[in-house]
Coordinates of C-alpha atoms in Angstrom, one line a residue:
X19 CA 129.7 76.2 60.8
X20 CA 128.2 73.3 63.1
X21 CA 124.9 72.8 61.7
X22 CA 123.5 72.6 64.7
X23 CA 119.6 74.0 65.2
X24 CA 119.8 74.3 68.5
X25 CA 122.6 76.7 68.1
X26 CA 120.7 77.9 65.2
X27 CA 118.0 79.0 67.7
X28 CA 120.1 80.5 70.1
X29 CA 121.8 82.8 67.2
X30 CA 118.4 83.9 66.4
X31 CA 116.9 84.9 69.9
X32 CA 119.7 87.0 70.0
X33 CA 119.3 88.9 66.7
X34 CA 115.8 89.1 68.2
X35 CA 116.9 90.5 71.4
X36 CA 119.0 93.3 69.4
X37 CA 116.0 94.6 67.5
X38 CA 113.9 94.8 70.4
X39 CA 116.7 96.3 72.8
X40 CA 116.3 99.0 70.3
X41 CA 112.7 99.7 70.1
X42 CA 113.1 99.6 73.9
X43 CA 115.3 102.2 73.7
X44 CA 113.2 104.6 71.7
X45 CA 110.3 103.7 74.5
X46 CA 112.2 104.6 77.2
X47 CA 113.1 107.7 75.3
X48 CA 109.4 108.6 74.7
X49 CA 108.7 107.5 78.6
X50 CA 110.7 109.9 79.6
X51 CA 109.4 113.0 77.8
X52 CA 107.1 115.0 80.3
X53 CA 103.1 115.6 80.1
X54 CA 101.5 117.5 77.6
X55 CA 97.9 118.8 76.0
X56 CA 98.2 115.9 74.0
X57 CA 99.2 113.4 76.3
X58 CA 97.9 114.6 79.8
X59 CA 98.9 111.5 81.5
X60 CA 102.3 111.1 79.9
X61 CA 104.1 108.6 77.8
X62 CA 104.1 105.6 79.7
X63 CA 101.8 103.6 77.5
X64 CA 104.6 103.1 75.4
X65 CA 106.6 100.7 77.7
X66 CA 103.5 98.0 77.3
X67 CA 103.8 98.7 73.1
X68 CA 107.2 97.7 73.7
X69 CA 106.7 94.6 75.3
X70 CA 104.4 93.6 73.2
X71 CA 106.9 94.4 70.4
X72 CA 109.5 92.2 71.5
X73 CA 106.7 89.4 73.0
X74 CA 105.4 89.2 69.0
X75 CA 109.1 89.3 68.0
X76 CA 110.2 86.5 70.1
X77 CA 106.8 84.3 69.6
X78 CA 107.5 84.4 66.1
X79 CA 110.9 83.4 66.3
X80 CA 110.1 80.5 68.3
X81 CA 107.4 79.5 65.5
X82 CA 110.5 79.7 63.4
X83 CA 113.2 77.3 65.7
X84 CA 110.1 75.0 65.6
X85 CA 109.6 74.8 62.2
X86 CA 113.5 74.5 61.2
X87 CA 113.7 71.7 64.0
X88 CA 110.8 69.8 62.0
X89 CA 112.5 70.1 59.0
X90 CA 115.9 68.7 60.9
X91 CA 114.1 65.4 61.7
X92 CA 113.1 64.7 57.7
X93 CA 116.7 65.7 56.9
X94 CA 119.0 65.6 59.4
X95 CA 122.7 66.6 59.2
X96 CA 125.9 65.6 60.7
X97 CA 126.9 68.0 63.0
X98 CA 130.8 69.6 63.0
X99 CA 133.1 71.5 65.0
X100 CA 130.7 71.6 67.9
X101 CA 133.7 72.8 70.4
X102 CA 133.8 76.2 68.3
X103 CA 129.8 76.1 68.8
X104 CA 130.5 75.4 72.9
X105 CA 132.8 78.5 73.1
X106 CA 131.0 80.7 70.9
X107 CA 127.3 80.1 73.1
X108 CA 129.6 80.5 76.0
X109 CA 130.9 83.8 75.1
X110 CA 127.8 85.5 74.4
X111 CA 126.5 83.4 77.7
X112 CA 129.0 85.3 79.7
X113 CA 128.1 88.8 78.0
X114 CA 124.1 87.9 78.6
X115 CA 124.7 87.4 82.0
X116 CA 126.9 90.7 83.4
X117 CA 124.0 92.7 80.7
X118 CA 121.1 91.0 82.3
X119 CA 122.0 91.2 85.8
X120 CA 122.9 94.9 85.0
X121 CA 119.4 95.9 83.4
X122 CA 117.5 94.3 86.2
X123 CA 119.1 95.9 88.6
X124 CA 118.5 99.4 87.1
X125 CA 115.1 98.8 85.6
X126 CA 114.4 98.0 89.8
X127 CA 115.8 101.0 90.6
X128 CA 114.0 103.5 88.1
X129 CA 110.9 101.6 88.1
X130 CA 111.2 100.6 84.7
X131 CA 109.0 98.3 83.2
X132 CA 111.2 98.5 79.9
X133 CA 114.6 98.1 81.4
X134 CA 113.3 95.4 84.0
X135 CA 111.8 93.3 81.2
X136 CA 114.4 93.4 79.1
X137 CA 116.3 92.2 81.7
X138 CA 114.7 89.4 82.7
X139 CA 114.3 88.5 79.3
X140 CA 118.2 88.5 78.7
X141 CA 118.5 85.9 82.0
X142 CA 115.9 84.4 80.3
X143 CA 118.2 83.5 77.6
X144 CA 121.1 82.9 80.1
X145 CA 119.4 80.0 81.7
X146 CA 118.4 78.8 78.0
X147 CA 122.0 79.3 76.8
X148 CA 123.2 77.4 79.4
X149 CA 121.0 74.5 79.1
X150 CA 122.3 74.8 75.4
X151 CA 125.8 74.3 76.2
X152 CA 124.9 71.3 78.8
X153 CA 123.1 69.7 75.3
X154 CA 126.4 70.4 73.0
X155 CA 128.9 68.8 75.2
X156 CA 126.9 66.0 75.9
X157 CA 126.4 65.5 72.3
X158 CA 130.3 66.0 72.2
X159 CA 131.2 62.8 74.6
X160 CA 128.3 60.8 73.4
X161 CA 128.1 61.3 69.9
X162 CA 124.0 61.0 70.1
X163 CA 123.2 63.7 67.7
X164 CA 119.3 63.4 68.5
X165 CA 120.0 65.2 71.5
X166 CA 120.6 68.2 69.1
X167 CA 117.0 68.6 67.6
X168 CA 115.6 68.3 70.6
X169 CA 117.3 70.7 72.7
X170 CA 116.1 73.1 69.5
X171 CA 112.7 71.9 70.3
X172 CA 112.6 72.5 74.5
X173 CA 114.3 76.1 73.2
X174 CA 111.5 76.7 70.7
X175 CA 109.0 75.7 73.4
X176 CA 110.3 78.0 75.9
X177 CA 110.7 80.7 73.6
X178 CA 107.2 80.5 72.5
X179 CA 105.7 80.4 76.3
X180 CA 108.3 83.5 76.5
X181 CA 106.8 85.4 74.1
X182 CA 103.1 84.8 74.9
X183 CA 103.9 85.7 78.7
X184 CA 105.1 89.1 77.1
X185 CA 102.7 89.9 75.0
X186 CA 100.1 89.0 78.2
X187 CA 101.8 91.8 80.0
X188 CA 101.3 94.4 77.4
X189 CA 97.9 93.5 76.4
X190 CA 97.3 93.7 80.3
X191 CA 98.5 97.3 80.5
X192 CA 97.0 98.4 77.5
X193 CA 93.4 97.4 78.4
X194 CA 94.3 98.6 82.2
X195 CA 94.2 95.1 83.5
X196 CA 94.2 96.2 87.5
X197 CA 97.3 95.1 89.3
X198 CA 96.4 93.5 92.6
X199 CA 99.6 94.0 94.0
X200 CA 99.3 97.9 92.9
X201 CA 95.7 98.0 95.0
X202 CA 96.7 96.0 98.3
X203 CA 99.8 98.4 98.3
X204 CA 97.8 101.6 98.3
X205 CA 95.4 100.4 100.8
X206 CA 97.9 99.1 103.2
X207 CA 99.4 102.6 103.1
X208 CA 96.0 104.1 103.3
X209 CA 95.0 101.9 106.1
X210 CA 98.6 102.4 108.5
X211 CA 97.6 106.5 107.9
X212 CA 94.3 106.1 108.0
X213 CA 92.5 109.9 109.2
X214 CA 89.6 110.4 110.9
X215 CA 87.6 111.8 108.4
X216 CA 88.4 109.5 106.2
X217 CA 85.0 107.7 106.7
X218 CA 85.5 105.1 104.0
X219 CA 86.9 104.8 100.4
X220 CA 85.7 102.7 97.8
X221 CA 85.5 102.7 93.6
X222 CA 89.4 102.6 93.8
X223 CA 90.8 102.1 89.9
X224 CA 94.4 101.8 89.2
X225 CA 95.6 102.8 85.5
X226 CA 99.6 102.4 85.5
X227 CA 101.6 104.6 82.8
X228 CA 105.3 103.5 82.7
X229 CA 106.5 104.0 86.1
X230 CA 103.8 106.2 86.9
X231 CA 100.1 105.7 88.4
X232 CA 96.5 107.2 88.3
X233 CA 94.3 106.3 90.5
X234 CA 90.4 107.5 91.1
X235 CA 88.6 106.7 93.7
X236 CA 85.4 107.9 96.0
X237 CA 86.5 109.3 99.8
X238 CA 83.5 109.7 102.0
X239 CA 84.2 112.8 104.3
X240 CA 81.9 113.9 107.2
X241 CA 79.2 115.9 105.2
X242 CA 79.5 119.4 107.3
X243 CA 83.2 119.9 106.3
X244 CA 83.9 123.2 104.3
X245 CA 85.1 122.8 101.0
X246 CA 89.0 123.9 102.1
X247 CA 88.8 121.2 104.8
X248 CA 87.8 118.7 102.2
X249 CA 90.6 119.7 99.6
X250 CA 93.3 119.5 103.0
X251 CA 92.1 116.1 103.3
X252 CA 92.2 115.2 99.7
X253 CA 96.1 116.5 99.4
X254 CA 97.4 114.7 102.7
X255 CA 95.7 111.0 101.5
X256 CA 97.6 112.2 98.3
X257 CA 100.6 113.2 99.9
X258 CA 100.7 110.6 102.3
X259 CA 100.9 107.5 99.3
X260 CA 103.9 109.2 97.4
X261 CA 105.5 109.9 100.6
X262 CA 105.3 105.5 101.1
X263 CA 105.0 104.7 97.5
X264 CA 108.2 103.2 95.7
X265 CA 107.4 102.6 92.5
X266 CA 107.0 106.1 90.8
X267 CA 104.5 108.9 91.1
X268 CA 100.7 108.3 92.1
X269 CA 98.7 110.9 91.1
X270 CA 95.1 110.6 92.6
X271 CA 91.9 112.0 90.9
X272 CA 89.3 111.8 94.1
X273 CA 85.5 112.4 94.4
X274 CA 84.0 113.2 97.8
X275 CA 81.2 111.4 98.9
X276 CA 79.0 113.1 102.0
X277 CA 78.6 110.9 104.8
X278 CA 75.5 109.5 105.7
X279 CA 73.6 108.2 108.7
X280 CA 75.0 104.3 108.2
X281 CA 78.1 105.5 108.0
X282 CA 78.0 106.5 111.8
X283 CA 78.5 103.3 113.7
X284 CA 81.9 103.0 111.3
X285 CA 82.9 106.3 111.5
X286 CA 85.9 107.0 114.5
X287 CA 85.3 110.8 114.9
X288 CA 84.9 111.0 118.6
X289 CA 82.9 114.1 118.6
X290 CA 80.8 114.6 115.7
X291 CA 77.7 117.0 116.3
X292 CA 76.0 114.9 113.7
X293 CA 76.0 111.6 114.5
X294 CA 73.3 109.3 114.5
X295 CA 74.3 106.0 115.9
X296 CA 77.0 105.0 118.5
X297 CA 80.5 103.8 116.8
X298 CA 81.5 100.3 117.1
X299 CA 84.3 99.6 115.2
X300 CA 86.5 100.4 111.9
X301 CA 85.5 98.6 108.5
X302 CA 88.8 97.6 107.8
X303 CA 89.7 98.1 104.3
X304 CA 90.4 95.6 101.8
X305 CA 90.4 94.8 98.0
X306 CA 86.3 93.5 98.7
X307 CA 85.3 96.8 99.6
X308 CA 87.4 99.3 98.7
X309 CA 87.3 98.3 95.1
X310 CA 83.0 98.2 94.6
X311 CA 81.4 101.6 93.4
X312 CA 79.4 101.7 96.8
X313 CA 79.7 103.3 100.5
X314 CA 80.8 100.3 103.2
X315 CA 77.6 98.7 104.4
X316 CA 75.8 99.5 101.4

């Protein structure tokens, strides 16, 4: 109808964003389902093969934009009816935008990676569509049509980084890339509850599953405690980070470490009837040693 490329381009992000919004929706579907022999830690997984889905989808299509805005500068054509073009982009701009604002807002609260993303990529596209309709009018009072290829060309470009920055975050998830902000979160909590007998903790691995997380780690607990004591203390560090923890379930597979005598000048337990050297002072914990496969000190 206009012949414009860069409306072209917009057209097709959308189709793109209607395919993927329905793999998403079978993902979300599948995320939901509950644990079973099969899949002991649940469905999540599936939320990263989505976004990788719709990252391949959209990188591909701006492979595409690019290629039919090369083909546009060896044989250009006169564009037409561009106010039809303005109103159309700003219609589904509108739609984008109450959708967009609306699925990040719900993927925040469920803790949805799905719902978030596809959010963000739908305001995304607002900002794009916007910038489109800034291109078209200007083309409209100035007549330059060269502005039209090359508003096609900064679309295709940002589609492309768009799709590569998706298909980082699934490859991420899938080869349980650990989330910093995951870690610091956990050991803040850890640290503000922190027990007594909770001597030190280290080897701490994240694995995230939709909304969900696993985490193992080593929790070194005085050495005399009896084995009921050790589980209490097990289930209240457990306890303690879903109570604080936002984003979804943490379920926590821990291994007890024994004390030992360099542990006692870090240790806080004011009467011990083991200890071997006088305390003085808490290791406080951060990322540099609670994430190493060794005791503090070591």
């Amino acid at each position: 109808m206009t012949n414009s490329v860069a409306i072209l381009s917009d057209a097709l992000e959308s189709i793109i964003n209607v395919v993927a919004g329905a793999f998403a929706c079978y993902s979300i579907y599948l995320t939901g389902k509950p644990k079973d022999e099969n899949h002991p830690y649940g469905h999540g997984k599936v939320e990263f093969f989505s976004i990788g889905f719709e990252g391949a989808m959209i990188f591909i299509a701006g492979v595409l934009i690019l290629f039919k805005t090369a083909q546009y500068f060896f044989n250009p054509t006169s564009l037409d009816k561009l106010d039809q073009g303005v109103w159309l982009i700003g219609g589904t701009t509108l739609a984008n935008l109450v959708l967009g604002l609306f699925l990040v807002r719900e993927g925040k609260k469920l803790s949805s990676l799905t719902i978030a993303g596809n959010g963000q990529h739908i305001m995304t596209d607002v900002y794009s569509s916007l910038g489109l309709i800034a291109a078209l009018l200007l083309i409209h009072f100035t007549g330059l049509q060269w502005i039209d290829p090359l508003a096609s060309l900064l679309m295709g470009v940002l589609i492309l980084r768009k799709g590569y920055q998706l298909l980082r975050t699934s490859i991420s998830g899938l080869m349980d890339e650990t989330d910093m902000r995951v870690v610091d979160r956990v050991i803040e909590i850890l640290s503000a509850h922190r027990h007594a007998n909770w001597i030190d903790i280290h080897n701490m691995r994240v694995q995230q599953y939709g909304n969900n997380y696993h985490i193992d780690c080593h929790l070194t607990l005085p050495y005399y405690l009896e084995l009921s004591d050790a589980h209490d203390e097990l289930k209240a560090l457990e306890r303690m980070v879903n109570i604080e923890f936002s984003s979804g379930e943490v379920e926590f597979f821990i291994h007890t470490d024994p004390c030992i005598p360099l542990c006692c000048h870090y240790c806080q337990l004011k009467e011990c009837p083991v200890r071997q050297d006088r305390f003085t002072g808490l290791i406080t914990w951060k990322r540099e040693n609670v994430l190493p496969n060794r005791k503090h000190g070591e």
